[in-house]
Short mmCIF file of C-alpha atoms in Angstrom, two decimals:
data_model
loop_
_atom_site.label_atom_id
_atom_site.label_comp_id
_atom_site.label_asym_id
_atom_site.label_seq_id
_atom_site.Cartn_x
_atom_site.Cartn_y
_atom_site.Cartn_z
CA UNK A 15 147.28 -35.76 10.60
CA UNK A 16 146.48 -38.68 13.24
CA UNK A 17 144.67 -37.03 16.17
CA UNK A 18 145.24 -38.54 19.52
CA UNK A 19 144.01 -37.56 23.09
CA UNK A 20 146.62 -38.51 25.77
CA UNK A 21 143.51 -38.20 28.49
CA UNK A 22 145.75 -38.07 31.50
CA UNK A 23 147.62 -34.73 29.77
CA UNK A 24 144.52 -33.45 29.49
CA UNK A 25 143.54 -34.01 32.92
CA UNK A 26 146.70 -32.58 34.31
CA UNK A 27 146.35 -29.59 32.36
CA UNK A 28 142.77 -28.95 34.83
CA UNK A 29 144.03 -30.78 38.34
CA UNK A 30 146.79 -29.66 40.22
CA UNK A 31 148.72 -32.73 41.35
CA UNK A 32 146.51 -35.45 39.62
CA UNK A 33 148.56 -38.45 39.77
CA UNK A 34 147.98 -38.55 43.54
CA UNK A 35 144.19 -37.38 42.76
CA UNK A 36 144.20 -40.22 40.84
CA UNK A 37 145.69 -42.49 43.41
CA UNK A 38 143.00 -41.56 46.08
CA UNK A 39 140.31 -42.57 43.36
CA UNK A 40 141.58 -45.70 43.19
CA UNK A 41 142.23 -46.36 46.89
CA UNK A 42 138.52 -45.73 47.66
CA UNK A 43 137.06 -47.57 44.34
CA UNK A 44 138.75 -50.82 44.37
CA UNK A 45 136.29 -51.98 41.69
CA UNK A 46 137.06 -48.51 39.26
CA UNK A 47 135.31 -45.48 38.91
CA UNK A 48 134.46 -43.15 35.88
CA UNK A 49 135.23 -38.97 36.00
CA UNK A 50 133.11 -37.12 33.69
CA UNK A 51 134.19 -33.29 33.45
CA UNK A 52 131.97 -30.76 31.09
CA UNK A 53 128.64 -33.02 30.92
CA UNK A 54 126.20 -31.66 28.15
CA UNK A 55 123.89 -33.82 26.49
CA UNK A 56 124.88 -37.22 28.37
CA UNK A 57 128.03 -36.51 26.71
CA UNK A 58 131.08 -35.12 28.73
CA UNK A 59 133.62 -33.08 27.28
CA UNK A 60 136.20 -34.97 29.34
CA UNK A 61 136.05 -38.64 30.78
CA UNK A 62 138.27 -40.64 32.44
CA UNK A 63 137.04 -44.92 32.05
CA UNK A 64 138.57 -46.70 35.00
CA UNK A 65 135.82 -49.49 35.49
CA UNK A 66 136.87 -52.50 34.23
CA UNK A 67 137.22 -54.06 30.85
CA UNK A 68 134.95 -56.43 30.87
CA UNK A 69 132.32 -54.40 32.02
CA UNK A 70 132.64 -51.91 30.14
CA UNK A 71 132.32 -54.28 27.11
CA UNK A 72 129.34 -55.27 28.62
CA UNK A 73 127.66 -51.58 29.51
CA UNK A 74 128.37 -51.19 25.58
CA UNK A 75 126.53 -54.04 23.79
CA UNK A 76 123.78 -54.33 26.18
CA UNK A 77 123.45 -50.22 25.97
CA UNK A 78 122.62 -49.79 29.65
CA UNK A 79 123.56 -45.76 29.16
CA UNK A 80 120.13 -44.79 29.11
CA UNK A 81 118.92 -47.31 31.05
CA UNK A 82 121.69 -46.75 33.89
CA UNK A 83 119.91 -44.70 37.28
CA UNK A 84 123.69 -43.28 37.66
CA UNK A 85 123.62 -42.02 34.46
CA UNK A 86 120.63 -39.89 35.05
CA UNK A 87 121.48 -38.61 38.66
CA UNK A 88 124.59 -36.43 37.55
CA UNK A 89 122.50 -35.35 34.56
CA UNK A 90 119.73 -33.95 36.98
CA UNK A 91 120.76 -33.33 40.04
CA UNK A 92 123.56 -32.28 42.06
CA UNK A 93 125.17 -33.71 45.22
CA UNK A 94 125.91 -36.85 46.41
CA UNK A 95 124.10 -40.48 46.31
CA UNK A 96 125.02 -44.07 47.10
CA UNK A 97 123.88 -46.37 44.33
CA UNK A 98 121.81 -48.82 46.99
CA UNK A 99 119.72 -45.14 48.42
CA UNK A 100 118.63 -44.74 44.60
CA UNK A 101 115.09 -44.93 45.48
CA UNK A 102 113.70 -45.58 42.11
CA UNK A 103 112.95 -48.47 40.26
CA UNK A 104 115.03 -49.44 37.03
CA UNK A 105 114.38 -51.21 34.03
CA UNK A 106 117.11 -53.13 32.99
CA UNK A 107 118.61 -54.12 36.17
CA UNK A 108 122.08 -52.20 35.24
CA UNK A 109 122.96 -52.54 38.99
CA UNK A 110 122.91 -56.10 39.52
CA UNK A 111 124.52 -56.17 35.87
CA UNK A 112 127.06 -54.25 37.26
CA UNK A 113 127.74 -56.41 40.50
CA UNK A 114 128.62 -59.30 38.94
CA UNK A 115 131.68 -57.40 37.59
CA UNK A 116 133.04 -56.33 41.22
CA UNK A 117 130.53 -52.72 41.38
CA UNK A 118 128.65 -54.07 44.10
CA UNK A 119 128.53 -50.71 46.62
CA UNK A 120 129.16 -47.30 44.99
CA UNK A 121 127.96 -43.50 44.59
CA UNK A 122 127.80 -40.73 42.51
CA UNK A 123 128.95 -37.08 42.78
CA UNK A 124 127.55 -34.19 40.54
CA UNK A 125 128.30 -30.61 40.86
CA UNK A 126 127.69 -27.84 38.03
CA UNK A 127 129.65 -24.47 38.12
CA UNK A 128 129.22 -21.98 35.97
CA UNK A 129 127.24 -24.48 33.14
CA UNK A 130 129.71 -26.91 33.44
CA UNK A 131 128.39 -30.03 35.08
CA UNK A 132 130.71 -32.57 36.21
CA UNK A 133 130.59 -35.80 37.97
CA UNK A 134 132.36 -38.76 39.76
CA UNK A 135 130.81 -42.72 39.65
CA UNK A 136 132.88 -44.87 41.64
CA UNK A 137 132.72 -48.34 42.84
CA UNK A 138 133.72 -51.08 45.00
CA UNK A 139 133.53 -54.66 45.54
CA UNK A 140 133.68 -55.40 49.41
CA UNK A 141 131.39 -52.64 50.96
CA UNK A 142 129.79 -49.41 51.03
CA UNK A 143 131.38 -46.19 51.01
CA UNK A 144 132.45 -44.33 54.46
CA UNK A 145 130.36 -40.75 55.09
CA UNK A 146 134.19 -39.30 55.32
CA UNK A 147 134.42 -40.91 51.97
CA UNK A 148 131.82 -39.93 50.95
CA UNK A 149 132.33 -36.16 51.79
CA UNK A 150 135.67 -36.37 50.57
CA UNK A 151 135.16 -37.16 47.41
CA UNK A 152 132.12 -34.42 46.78
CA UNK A 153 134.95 -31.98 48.12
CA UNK A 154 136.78 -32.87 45.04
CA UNK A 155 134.19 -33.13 42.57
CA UNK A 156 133.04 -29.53 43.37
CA UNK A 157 136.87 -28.62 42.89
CA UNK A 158 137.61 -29.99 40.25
CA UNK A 159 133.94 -28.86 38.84
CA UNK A 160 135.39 -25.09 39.59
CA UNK A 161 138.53 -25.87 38.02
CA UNK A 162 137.57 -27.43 34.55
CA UNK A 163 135.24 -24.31 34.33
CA UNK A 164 138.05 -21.66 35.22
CA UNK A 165 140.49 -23.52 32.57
CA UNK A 166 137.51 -23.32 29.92
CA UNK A 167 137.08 -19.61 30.33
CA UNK A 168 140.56 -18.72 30.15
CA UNK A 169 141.11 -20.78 27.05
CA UNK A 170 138.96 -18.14 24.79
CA UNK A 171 139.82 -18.80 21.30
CA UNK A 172 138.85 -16.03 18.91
CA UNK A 173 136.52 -17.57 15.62
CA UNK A 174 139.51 -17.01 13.43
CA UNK A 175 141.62 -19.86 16.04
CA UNK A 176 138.74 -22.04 15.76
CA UNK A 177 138.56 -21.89 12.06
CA UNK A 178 142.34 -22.60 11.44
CA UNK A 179 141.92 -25.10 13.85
CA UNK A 180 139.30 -26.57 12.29
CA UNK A 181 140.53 -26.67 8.82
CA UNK A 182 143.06 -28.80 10.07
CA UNK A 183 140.79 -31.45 11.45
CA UNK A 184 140.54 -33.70 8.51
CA UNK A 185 144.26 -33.83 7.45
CA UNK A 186 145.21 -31.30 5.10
CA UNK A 187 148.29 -29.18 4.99
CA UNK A 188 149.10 -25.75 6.11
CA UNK A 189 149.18 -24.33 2.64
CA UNK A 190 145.70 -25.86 1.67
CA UNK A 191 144.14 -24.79 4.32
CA UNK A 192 145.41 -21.66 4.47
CA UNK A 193 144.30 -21.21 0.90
CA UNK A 194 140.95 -22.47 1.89
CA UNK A 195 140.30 -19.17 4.25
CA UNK A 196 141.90 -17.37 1.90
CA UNK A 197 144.34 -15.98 4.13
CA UNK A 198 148.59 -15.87 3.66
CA UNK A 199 150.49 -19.06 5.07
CA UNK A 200 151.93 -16.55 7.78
CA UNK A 201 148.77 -15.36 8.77
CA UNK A 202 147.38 -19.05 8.94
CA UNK A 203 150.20 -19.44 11.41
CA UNK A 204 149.85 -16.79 13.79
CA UNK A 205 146.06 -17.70 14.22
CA UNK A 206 147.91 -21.18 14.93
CA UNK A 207 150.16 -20.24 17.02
CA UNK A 208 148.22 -18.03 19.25
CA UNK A 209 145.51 -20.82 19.24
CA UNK A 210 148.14 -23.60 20.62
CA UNK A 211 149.26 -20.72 23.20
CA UNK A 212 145.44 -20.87 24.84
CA UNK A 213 145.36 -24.15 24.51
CA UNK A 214 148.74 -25.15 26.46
CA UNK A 215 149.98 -27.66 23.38
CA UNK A 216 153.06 -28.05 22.57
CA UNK A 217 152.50 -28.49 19.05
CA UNK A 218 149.67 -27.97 15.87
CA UNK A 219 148.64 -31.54 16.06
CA UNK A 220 148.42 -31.28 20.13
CA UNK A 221 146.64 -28.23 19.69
CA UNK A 222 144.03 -29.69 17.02
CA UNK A 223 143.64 -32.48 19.07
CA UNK A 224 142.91 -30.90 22.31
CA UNK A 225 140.28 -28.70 20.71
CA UNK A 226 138.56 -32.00 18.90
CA UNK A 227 138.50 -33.40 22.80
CA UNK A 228 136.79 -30.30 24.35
CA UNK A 229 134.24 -29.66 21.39
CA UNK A 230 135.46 -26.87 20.27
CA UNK A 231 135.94 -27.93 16.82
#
């Protein structure tokens, strides 16, 4: 079973309306931006890469993650900064690194509701951000903070889900993994079934797919 991640499916399935969302992103970060939704660890359980290619390439040989000041601000605090106000010193010079590929001005946006921290990097190539930008955008990062927490309570898969889930993970079939919880094939779907219900799939490998992207399984 080939699991794939359609990210902007995901995305609508938390943000009302998130083409446009998307849109206004894009209007304000003419040099990209990068949405992180369910940060734990550095890692988020949802990210959306719209910085460009080159730079990401870049960020990913020269491993500037944990040398990147943006990096640490939505992992530690809360709010809203403009890269230039960082007011302490880096190591690696990520920053300048990062202006020659068009992130010359930028900010970051962190919010955590209910132990769900999320956050919003977003650049551009011509000048700084606007306060009304600037308060815009937190506006949305809190929302959309509050709604990827909401959607993660409600989803509330039992164990059993999880486990049928999981035995799917690594490509076996129905009947062997049915047979590997020892359970009938009918009962192995209705733990399915129920499972793909929460999760708002519209099939198994949708479903198994969805729960690999939020870290369920």
């Amino acid at each position: 079973m080939a699991i794939l991640v359609d990210k902007q499916k995901m995305l609508a399935l938390v943000i009302p309306d998130y083409e446009r969302e998307l849109e206004t992103l894009e209007a304000i970060g003419n040099s990209g931006f990068i949405l992180g939704l369910g940060l734990k660890f550095g890692k988020p359980d949802f990210a959306l890469n719209r910085y460009p290619d080159a730079w990401t390439k870049k960020y990913e040989e020269e491993n500037y993650f944990f040398g990147d000041p943006m990096v640490l601000w939505p992992m530690t605090k809360t709010g809203k900064v403009r890269w230039s106000e960082w007011p302490y010193p880096e190591g690696l010079n990520v920053m300048a690194e990062a202006a020659k590929h068009g992130l010359v001005y930028g900010a970051t946006f962190a919010e955590v509701v209910a132990g769900k921290r999320s956050f919003l990097s977003i650049a551009r190539y011509d000048r700084e951000l606007s306060d009304g930008e600037m308060d815009l955008l937190m506006t949305k990062v809190s929302s959309w903070s509050s709604m990827f927490a909401s959607y993660w309570k409600t989803i509330g898969l039992t164990p059993a889900e999880v486990s049928a889930l999981e035995s799917l993970k690594n490509g076996v079939g129905q009947d062997e993994a049915a047979q590997s919880l020892n359970i009938s094939r009918s009962a192995f779907r209705q733990r399915l079934t129920s499972a793909q219900g929460k999760l708002r799939a519209s099939n198994t490998t949708s479903a198994v797919a969805r729960a690999v992207q939020m870290g369920l399984i």
